[in-house]
Coordinates of C-alpha atoms in Angstrom, one line a residue:
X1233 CA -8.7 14.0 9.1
X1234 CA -7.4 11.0 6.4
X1235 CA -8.9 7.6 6.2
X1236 CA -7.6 4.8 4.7
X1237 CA -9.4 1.9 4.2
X1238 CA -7.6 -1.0 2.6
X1239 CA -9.6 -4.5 1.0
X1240 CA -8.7 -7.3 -0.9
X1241 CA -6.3 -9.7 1.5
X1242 CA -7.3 -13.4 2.3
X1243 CA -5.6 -16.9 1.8
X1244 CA -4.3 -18.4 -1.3
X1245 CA -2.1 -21.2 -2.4
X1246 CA 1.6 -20.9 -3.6
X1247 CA 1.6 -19.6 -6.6
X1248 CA -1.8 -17.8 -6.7
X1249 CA -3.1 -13.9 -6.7
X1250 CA -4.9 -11.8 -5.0
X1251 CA -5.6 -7.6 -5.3
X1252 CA -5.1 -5.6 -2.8
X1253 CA -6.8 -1.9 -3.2
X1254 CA -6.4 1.1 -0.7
X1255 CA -8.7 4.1 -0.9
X1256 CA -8.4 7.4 0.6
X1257 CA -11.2 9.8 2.1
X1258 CA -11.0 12.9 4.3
X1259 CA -9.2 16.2 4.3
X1260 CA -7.5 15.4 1.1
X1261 CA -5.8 17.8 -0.9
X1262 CA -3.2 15.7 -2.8
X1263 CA -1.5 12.5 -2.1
X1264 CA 2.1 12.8 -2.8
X1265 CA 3.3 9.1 -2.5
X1266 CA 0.9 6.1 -1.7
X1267 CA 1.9 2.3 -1.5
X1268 CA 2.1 -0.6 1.2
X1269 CA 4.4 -1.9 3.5
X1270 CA 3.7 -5.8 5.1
X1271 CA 4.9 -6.9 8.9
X1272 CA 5.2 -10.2 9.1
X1273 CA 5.2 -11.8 12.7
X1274 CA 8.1 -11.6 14.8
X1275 CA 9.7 -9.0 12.3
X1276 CA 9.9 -5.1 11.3
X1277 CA 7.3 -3.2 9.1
X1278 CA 9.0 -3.0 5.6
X1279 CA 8.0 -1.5 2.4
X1280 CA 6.4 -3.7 -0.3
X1281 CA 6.2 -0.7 -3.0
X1282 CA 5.2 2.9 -3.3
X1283 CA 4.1 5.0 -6.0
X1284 CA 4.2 9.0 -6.3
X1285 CA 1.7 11.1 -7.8
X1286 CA 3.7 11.7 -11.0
X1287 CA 4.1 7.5 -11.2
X1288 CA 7.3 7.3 -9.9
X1289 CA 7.4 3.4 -8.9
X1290 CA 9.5 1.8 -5.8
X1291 CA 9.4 -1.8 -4.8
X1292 CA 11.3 -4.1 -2.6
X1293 CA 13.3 -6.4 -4.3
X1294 CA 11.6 -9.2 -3.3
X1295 CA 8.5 -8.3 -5.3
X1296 CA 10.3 -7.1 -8.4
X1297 CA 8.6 -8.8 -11.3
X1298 CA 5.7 -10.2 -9.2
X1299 CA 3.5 -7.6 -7.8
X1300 CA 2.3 -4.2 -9.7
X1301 CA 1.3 -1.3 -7.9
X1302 CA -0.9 1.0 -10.2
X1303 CA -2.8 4.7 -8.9
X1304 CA -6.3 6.4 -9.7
X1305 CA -5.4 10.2 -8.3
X1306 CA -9.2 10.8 -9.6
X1307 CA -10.5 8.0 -7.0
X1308 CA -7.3 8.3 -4.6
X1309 CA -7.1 5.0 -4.6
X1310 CA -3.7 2.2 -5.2
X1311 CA -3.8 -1.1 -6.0
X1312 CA -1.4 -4.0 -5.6
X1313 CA -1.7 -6.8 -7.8
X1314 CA 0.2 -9.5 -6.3
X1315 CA 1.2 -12.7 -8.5
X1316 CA 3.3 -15.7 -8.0
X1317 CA 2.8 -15.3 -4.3
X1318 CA 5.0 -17.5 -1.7
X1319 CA 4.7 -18.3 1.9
X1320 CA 7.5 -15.9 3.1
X1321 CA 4.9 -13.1 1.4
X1322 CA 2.5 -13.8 4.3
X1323 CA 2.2 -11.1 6.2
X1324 CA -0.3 -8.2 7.4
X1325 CA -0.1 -5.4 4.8
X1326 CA -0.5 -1.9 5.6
X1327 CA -1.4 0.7 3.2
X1328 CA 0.2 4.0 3.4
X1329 CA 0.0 7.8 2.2
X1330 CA 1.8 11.0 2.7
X1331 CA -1.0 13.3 2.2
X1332 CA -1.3 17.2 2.0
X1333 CA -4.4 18.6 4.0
X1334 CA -7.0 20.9 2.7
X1335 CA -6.8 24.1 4.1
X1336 CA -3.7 23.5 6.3
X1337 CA -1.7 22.2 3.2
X1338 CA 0.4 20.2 5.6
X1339 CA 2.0 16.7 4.5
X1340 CA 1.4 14.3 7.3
X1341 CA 1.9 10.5 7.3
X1342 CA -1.1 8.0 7.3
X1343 CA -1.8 4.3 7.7
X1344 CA -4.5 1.9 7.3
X1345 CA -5.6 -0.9 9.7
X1346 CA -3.9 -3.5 7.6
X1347 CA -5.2 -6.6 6.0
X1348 CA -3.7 -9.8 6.2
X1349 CA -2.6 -11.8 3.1
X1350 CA -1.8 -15.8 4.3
X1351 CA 0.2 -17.9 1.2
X1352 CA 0.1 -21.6 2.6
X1353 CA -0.5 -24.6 1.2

């Protein structure tokens, strides 16, 4: 099986920072995309940004220019630096993988247990 464990949410003012980091253990035999999507309450899962495992980047307009996502494929392991943060960023964020299994080489879907990032004053 995959396991992803994700760490680095909490609270911060308006304005602030904080780095979320995901990393993946198991049956791993490549990750082919990895990235985050946030669920804020009341509303649908959405995608924050992925990144592939050539570096292929994809963010959601509403983070372009404020939040990074970066890769180690030696670690597998993402991060999302997130700056400039706003209140209608707070939300639980859920890291994500499509992942190819050892031995069956299959590509599956995986999520984490999510972490929650709160931007208040």
């Amino acid at each position: 099986q995959v396991q992803l464990v994700e760490s680095g949410g909490g609270s911060v003012q308006p304005g602030g920072s904080l780095r979320l980091s995901c990393a993946a253990s198991g049956s791993i035999f490549s990750i082919t995309a990895i990235g985050w999507y946030c669920q804020a309450p009341g509303k649908q899962r959405e995608l924050v940004a992925t990144i592939t495992r050539d570096g292929s980047l994809n963010y959601a307009d509403s983070v372009k220019g404020r939040f990074t996502i970066s890769r180690d494929n030696a670690k597998n392991t993402a991060y999302l630096q997130m700056n400039s943060l706003r209140p209608e960023d707070t939300a639980v964020y859920y890291c994500y993988a499509r992942v190819v299994r050892k031995v069956i080489f299959r590509e599956s879907d995986y999520w984490g247990q999510g972490t929650q990032v709160t931007v208040s004053s």
